CSV table of C-alpha atoms in Angstrom, one decimal:
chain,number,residue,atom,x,y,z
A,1,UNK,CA,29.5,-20.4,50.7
A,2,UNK,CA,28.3,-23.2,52.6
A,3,UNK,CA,27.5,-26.6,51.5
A,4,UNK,CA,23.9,-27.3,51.9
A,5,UNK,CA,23.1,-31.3,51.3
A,6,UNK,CA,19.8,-32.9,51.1
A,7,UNK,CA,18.2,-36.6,51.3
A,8,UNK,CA,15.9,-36.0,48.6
A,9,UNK,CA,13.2,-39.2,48.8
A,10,UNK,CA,13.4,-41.0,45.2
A,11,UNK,CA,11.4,-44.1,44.4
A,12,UNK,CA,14.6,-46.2,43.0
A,13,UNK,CA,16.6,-44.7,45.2
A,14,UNK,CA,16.1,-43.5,48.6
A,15,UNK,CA,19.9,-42.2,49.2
A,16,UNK,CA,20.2,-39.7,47.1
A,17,UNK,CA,22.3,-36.6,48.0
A,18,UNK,CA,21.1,-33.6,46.6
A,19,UNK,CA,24.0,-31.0,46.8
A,20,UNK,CA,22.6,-27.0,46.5
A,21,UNK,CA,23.1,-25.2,42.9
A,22,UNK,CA,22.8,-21.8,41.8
A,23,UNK,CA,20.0,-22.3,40.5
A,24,UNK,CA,18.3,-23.2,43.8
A,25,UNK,CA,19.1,-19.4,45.1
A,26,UNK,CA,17.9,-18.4,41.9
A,27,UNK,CA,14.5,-20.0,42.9
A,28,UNK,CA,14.6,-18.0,46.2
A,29,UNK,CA,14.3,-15.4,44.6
A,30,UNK,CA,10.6,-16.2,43.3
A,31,UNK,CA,11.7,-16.0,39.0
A,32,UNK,CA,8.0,-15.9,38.6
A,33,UNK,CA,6.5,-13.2,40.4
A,34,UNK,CA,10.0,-11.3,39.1
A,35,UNK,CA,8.5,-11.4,36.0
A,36,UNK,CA,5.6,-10.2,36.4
A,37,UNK,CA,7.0,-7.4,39.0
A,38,UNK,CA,9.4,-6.6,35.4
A,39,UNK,CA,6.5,-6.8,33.5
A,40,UNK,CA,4.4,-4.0,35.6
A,41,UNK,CA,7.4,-1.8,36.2
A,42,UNK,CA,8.5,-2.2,32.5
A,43,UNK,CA,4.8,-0.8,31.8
A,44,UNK,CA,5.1,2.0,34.3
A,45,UNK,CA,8.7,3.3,32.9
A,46,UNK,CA,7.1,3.5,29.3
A,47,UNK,CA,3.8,4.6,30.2
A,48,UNK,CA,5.2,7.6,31.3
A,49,UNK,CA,6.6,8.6,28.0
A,50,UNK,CA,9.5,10.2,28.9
A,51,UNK,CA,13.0,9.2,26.9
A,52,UNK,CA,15.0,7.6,29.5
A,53,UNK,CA,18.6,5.7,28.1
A,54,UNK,CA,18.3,2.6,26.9
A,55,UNK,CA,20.8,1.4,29.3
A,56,UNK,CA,19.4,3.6,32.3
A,57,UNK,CA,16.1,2.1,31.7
A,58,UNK,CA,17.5,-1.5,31.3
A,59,UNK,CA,19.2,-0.7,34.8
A,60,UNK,CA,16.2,0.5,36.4
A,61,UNK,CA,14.5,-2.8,35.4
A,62,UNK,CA,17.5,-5.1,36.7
A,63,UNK,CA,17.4,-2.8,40.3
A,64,UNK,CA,13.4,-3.5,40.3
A,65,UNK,CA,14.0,-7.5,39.3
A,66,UNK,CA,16.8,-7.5,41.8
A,67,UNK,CA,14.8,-6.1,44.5
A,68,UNK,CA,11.9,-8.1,44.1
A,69,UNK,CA,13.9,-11.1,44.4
A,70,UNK,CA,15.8,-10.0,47.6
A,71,UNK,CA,12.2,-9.7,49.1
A,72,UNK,CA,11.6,-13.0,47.7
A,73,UNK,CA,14.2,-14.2,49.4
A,74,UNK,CA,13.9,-12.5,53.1
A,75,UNK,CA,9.8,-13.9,52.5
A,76,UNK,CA,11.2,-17.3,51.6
A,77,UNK,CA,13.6,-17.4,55.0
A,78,UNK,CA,11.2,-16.0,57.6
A,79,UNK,CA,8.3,-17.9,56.2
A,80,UNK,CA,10.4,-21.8,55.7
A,81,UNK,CA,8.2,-23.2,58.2
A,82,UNK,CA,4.6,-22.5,57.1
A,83,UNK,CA,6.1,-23.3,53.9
A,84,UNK,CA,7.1,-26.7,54.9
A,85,UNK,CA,3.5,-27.5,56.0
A,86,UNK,CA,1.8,-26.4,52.4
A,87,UNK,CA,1.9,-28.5,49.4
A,88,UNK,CA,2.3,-25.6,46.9
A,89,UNK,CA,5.4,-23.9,48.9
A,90,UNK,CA,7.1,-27.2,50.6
A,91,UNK,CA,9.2,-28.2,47.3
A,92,UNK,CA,11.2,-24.9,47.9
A,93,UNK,CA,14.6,-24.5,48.6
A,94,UNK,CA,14.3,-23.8,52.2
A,95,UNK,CA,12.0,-26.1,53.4
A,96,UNK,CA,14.0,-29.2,51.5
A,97,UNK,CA,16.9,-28.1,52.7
A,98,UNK,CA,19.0,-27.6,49.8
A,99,UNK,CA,19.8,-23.8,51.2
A,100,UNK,CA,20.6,-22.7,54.8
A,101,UNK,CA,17.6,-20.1,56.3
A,102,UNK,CA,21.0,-18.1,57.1
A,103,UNK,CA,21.8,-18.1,53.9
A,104,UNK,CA,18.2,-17.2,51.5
A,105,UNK,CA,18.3,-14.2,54.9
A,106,UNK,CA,22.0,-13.1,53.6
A,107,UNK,CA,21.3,-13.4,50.0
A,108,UNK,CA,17.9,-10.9,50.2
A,109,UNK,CA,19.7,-8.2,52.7
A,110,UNK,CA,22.6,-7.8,50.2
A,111,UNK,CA,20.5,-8.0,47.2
A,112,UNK,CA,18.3,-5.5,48.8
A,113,UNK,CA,20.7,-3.2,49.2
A,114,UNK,CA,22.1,-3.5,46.1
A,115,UNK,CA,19.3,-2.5,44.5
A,116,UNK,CA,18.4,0.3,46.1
A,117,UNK,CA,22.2,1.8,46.2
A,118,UNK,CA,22.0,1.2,42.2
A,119,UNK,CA,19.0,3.0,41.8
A,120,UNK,CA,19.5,5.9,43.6
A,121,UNK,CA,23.1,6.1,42.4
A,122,UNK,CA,22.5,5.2,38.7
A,123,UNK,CA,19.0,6.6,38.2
A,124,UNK,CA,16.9,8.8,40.7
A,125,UNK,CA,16.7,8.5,44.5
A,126,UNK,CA,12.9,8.9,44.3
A,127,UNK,CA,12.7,5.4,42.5
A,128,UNK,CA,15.4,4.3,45.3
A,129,UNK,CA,13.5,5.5,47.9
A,130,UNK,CA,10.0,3.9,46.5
A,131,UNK,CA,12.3,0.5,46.0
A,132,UNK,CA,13.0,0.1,49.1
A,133,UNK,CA,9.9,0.9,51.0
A,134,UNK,CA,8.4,-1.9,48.6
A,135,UNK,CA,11.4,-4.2,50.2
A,136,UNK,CA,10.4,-3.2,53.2
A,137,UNK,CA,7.0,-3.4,53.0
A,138,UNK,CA,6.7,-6.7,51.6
A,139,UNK,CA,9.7,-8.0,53.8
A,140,UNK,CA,8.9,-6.7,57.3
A,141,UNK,CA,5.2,-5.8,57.3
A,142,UNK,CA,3.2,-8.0,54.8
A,143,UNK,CA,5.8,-11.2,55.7
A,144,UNK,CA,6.2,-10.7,59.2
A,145,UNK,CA,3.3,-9.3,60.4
A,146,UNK,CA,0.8,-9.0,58.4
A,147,UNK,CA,0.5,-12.9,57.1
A,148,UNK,CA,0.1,-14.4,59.9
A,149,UNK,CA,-2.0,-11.7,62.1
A,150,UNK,CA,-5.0,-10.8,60.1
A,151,UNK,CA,-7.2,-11.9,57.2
A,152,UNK,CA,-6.8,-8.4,55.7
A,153,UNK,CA,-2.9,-9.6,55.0
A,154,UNK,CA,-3.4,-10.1,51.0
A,155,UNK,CA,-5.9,-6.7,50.6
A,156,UNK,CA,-3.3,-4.4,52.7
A,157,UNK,CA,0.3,-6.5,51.7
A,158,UNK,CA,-1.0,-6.1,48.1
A,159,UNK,CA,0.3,-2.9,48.1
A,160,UNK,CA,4.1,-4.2,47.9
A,161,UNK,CA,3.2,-6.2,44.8
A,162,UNK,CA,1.2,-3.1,43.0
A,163,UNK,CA,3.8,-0.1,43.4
A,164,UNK,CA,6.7,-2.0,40.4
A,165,UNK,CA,4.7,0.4,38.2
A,166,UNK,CA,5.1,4.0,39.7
A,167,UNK,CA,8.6,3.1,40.8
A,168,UNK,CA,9.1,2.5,36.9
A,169,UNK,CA,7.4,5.7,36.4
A,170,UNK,CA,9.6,7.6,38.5
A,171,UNK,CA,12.9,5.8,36.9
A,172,UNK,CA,12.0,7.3,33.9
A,173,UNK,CA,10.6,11.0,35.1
A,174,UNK,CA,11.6,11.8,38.7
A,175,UNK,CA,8.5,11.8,39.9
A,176,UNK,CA,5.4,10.2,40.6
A,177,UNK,CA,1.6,11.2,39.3
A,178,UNK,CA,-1.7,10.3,39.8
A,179,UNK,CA,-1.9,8.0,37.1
A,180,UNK,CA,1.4,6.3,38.1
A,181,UNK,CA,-1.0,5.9,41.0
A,182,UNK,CA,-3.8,5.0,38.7
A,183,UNK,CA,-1.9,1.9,37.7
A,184,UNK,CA,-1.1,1.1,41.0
A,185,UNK,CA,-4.0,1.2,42.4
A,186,UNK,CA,-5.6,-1.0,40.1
A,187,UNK,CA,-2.9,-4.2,41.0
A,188,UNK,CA,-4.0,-3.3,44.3
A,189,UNK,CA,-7.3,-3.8,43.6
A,190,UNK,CA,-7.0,-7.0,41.4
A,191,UNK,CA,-4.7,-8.8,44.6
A,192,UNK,CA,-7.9,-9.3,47.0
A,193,UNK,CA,-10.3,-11.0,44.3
A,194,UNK,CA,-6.7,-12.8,42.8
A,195,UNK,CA,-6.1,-14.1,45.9
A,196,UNK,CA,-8.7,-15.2,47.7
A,197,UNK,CA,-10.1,-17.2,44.3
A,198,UNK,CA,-6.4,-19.1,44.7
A,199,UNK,CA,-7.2,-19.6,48.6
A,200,UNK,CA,-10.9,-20.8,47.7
A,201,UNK,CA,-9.5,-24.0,46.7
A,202,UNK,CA,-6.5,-24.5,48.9
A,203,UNK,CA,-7.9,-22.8,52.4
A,204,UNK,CA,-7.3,-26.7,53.7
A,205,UNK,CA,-3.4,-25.7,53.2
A,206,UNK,CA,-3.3,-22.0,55.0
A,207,UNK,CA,-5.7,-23.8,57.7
A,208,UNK,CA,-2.9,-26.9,58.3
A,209,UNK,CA,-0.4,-24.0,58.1
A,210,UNK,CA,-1.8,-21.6,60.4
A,211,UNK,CA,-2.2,-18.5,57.7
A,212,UNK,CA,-5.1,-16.6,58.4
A,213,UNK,CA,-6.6,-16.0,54.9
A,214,UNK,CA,-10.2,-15.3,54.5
A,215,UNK,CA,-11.8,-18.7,53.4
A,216,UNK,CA,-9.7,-20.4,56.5
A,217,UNK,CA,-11.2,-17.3,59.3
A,218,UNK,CA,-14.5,-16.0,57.6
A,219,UNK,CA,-15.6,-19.0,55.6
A,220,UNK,CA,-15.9,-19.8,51.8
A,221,UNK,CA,-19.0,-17.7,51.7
A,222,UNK,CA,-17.9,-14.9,53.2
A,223,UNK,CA,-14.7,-14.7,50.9
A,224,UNK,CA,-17.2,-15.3,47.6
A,225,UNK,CA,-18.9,-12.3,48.8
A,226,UNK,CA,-15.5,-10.3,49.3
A,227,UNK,CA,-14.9,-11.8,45.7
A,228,UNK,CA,-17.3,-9.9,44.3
A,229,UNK,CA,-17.8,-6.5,46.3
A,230,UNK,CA,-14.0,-5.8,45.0
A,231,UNK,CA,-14.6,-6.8,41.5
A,232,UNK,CA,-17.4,-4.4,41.3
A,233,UNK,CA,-14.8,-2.0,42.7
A,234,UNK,CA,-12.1,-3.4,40.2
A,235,UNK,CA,-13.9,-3.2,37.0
A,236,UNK,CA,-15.0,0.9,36.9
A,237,UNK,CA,-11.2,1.2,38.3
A,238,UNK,CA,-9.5,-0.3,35.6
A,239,UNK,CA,-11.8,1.9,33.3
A,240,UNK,CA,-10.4,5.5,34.9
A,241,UNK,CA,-7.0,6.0,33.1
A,242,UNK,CA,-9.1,6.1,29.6
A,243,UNK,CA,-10.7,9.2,31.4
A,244,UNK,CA,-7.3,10.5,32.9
A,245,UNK,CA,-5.2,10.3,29.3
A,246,UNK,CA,-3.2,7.0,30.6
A,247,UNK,CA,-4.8,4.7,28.1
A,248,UNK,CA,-6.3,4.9,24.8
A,249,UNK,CA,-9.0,2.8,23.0
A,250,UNK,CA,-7.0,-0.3,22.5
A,251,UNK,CA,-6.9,-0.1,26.2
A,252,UNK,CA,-10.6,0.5,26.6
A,253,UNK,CA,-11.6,-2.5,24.5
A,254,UNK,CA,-9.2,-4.2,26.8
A,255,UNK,CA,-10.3,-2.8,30.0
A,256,UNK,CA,-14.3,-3.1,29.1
A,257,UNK,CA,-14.4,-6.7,27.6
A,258,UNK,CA,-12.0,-7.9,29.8
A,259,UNK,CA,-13.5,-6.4,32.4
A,260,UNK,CA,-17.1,-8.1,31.2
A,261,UNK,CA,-15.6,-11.5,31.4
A,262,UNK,CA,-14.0,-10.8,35.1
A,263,UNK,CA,-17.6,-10.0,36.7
A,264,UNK,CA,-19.0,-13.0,35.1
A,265,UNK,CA,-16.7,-15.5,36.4
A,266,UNK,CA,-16.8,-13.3,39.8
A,267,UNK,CA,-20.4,-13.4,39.8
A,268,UNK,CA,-20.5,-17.5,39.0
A,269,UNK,CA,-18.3,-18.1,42.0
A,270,UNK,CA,-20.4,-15.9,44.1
A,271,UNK,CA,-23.0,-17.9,43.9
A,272,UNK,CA,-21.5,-21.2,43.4
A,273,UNK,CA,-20.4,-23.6,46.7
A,274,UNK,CA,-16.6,-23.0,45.9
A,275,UNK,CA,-14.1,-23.7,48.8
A,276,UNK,CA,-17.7,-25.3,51.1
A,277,UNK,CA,-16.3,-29.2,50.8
A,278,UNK,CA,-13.4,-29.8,52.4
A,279,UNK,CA,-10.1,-30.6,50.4
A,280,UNK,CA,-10.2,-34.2,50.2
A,281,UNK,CA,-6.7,-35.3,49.1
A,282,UNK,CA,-5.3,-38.0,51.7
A,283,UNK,CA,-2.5,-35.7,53.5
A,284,UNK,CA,0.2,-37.5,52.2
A,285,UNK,CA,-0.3,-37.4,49.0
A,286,UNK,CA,-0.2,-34.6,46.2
A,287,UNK,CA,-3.2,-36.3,43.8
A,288,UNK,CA,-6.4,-37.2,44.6
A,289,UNK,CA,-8.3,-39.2,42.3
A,290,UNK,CA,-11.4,-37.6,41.3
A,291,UNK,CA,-12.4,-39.9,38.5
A,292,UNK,CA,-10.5,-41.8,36.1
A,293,UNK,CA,-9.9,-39.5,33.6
A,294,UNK,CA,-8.7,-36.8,35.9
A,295,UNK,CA,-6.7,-39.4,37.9
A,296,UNK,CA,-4.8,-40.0,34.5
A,297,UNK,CA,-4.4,-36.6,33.5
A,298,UNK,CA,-3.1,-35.4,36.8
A,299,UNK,CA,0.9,-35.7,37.8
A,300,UNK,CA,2.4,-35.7,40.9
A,301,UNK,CA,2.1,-32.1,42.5
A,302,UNK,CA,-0.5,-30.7,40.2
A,303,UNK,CA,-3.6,-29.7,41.5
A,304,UNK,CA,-7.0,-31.3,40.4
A,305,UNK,CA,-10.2,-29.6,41.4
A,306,UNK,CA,-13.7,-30.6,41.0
A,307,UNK,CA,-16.8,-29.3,41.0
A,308,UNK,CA,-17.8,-25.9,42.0
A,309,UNK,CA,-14.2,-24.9,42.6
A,310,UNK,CA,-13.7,-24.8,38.9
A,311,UNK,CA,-15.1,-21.3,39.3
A,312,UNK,CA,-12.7,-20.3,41.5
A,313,UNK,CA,-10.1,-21.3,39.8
A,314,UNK,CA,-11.1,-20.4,36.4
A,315,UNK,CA,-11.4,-16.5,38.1
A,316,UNK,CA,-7.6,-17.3,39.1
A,317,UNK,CA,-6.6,-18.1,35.8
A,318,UNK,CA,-8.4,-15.1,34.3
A,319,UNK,CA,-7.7,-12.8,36.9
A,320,UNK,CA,-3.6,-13.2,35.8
A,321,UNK,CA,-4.9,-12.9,32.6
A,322,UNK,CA,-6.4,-9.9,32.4
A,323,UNK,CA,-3.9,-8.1,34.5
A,324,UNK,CA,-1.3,-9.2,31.7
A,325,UNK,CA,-3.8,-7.7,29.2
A,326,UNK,CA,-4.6,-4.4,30.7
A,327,UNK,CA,-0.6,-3.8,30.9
A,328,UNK,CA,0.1,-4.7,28.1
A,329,UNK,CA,-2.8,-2.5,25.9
A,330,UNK,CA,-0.9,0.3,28.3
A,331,UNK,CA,2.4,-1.0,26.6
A,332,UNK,CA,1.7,-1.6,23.5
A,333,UNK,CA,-0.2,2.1,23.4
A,334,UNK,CA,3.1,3.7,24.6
A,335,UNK,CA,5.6,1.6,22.3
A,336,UNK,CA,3.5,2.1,19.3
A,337,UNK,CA,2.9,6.0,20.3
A,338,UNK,CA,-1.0,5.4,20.3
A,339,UNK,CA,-2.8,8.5,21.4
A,340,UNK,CA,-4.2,8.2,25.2
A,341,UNK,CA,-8.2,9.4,25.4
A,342,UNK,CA,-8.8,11.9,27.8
A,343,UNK,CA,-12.6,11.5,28.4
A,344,UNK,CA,-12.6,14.0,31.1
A,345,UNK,CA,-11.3,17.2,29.6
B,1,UNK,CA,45.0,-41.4,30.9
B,2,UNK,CA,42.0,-41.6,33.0
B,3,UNK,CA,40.1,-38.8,34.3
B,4,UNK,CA,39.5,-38.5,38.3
B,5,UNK,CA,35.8,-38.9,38.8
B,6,UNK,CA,34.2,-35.1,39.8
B,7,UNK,CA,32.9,-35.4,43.5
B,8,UNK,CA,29.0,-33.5,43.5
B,9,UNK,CA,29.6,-31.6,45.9
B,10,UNK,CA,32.4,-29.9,44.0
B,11,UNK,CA,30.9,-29.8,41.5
B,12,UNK,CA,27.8,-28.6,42.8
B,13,UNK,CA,29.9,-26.0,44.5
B,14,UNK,CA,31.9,-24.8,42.0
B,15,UNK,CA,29.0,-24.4,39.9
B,16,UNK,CA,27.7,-21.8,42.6
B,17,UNK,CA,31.4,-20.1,42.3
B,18,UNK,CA,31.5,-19.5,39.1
B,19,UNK,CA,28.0,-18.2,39.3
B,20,UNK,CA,28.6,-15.6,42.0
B,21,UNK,CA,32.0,-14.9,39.9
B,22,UNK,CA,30.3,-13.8,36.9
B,23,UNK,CA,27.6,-12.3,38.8
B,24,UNK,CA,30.1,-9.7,40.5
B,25,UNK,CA,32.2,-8.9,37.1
B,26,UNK,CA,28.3,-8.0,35.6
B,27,UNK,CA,28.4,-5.8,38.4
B,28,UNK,CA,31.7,-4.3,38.2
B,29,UNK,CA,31.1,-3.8,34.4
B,30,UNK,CA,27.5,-2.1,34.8
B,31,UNK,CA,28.8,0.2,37.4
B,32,UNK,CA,31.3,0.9,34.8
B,33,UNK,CA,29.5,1.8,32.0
B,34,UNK,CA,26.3,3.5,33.8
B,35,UNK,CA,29.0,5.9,35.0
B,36,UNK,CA,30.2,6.6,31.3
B,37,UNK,CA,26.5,7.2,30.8
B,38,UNK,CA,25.7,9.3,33.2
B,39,UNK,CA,28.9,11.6,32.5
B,40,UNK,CA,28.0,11.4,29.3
B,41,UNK,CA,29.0,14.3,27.1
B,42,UNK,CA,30.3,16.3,30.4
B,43,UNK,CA,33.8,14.1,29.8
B,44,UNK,CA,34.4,14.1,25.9
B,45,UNK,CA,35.2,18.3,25.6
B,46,UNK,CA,37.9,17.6,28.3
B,47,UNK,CA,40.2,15.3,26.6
């Protein structure tokens, strides 16, 4: 393996060499969103309630993890550059330098095809299959296409990040129902109003960058609006598996409170200013001072928002919040053996 | 007897060795045992 070296800029010490470790390809391959993609999948696989081996279902979980992470990585090699220009992405490995773009490239091809050859080899070739079109599809065609071509990019690339759960599902069944579907269609409707909250308050960042997202081509209004129209979409969705025997009533509580809370904070940035003043941080520098008292709270790095883009950025919070929640009332229901309503039938 | 000071690059290199090392026995060994699994009771009346 190559020796990557860096000249990492250091107030006592300008010089300093900065030789690659493991655990900077670790961080290519996103540990983060892994978890979450574990999380989901983890849900799916039990949610299906089918006994699957401990071991097979622990494998299943390390091909998903794996194969989220190659895609992390493949995303983190094509996309180095606008990631160099954006203060929330330019600290990683590839943009500093500390790993070769040759390298994260190498490390997601091989781990990609691990994956997938485990999968289909250790458990079923219908969660290999549905593996590796997520690869793919998060790869090739939300990465390097869809990013930087239209503002649709998060609403149609969110299906890469939403199909961890029916790819559980099939680990543990060998096939895929509608309420595998049910599940990911709701991640896929939770991305757009997840996402464009985030971009609300850094569209100054995709704009220097050149990423198309919604507040930087349609305006701040327009992506409020947006905001909402899919939240009012979201909210009846995330309802439906209590009528298709997926959840039970821990998961309705869940689902309908949560679900209260979600429109509120939707409908306070629809009709707040959020993302209308321009990001006013000096470009050089991580911390703007907003006050005194935010000045001192803030560190290096860490965002500080003010005014009316508190509202977008308490729906971010929330938003990862209560797609924790609804997954885990689906766990919890499936570990504990809770019986799943069927308001339809 | 005085110890050679590490250069950081070798160290910072062997560190990634030893990673990828360990990384392909996990491999070797989950291979292993998935296959035990999935024979499972197909092997035992044999021997």
């Amino acid at each position: 393996m190559a020796q990557p070296t860096v000249l990492i800029p250091d107030d006592e010490a300008t010089d300093t060499v900065r030789h690659a470790r493991w655990q900077d390809y670790f961080q290519l391959m996103k540990p983060r969103v892994m978890s979450l993609v574990v999380f989901t999948a983890l849900t799916g696989m039990l949610a299906a309630r089918t006994p699957i081996h401990p071991l097979l279902g622990a494998v299943a979980v390390l091909c998903i993890a794996i194969g989220a992470g190659a895609s992390g990585a493949l995303n983190m090699w094509y996309d180095a550059d606008i990631d160099a220009k954006m203060r929330r992405t330019r600290g990683r490995p590839v943009p500093m330098g500390l790993v070769k773009g040759e390298e994260a490239a190498t490390l997601g091809v091989v781990l990609s095809l691990l994956s997938v050859m485990l999968m289909g080899m250790a458990i079923n070739w219908l969660a290999a299959g549905l593996l590796a079109f997520t690869i793919v599809f998060y790869a090739v065609v939300y990465t390097m296409w869809l990013k930087r071509w239209t503002a649709q990019n998060i609403v149609i690339g969110g299906l890469a990040g939403a199909l961890p759960p029916v790819i559980g599902w099939a680990a543990a069944t060998g096939h895929a129902p509608l309420n595998a579907w049910l599940m990911v269609l709701i991640i896929f409707l939770w991305t757009p109003p997840h996402f464009w909250a985030l971009s609300l308050y850094i569209s100054t960042d995709y704009a220097k960058a050149g990423v198309p997202m919604l507040p930087v081509v349609k305006g701040a209004r327009e992506t409020r609006k947006q905001i909402l129209l899919y939240t009012l979409v979201l909210i009846p969705v995330c309802l439906a598996p209590v009528f298709t025997g997926l959840g039970g009533w821990l998961y309705l509580a869940v689902s309908g409170l949560g679900g209260l809370v979600f429109l509120t904070l939707a409908l306070r940035v629809f009709r707040s200013t959020a993302g209308d003043a321009a990001d006013p941080r000096p470009a050089d520098r991580d911390l703007y001072e907003v006050g005194e008292a935010e000045a001192k709270r803030g560190k290096p790095g860490q965002r500080v928002v003010v005014g009316d883009a508190k509202h977008a950025r308490n729906l971010f919070a929330f938003s990862i919040l209560y797609l924790f929640a609804l997954f885990a009332a689906l766990l919890a229901e499936a570990v504990l053996g809770l019986k799943a309503l069927e308001l339809l039938s | 007897m005085t110890r050679k000071p590490v250069d950081p690059a070798t160290k910072a290199r062997s560190g990634r060795n030893i990673a990828l090392g360990l990384g392909l026995v996990a491999f070797v060994i989950l291979v292993f045992v998935v296959t035990l699994v999935k024979l499972g009771g197909n092997v035992g009346p044999h021997f």
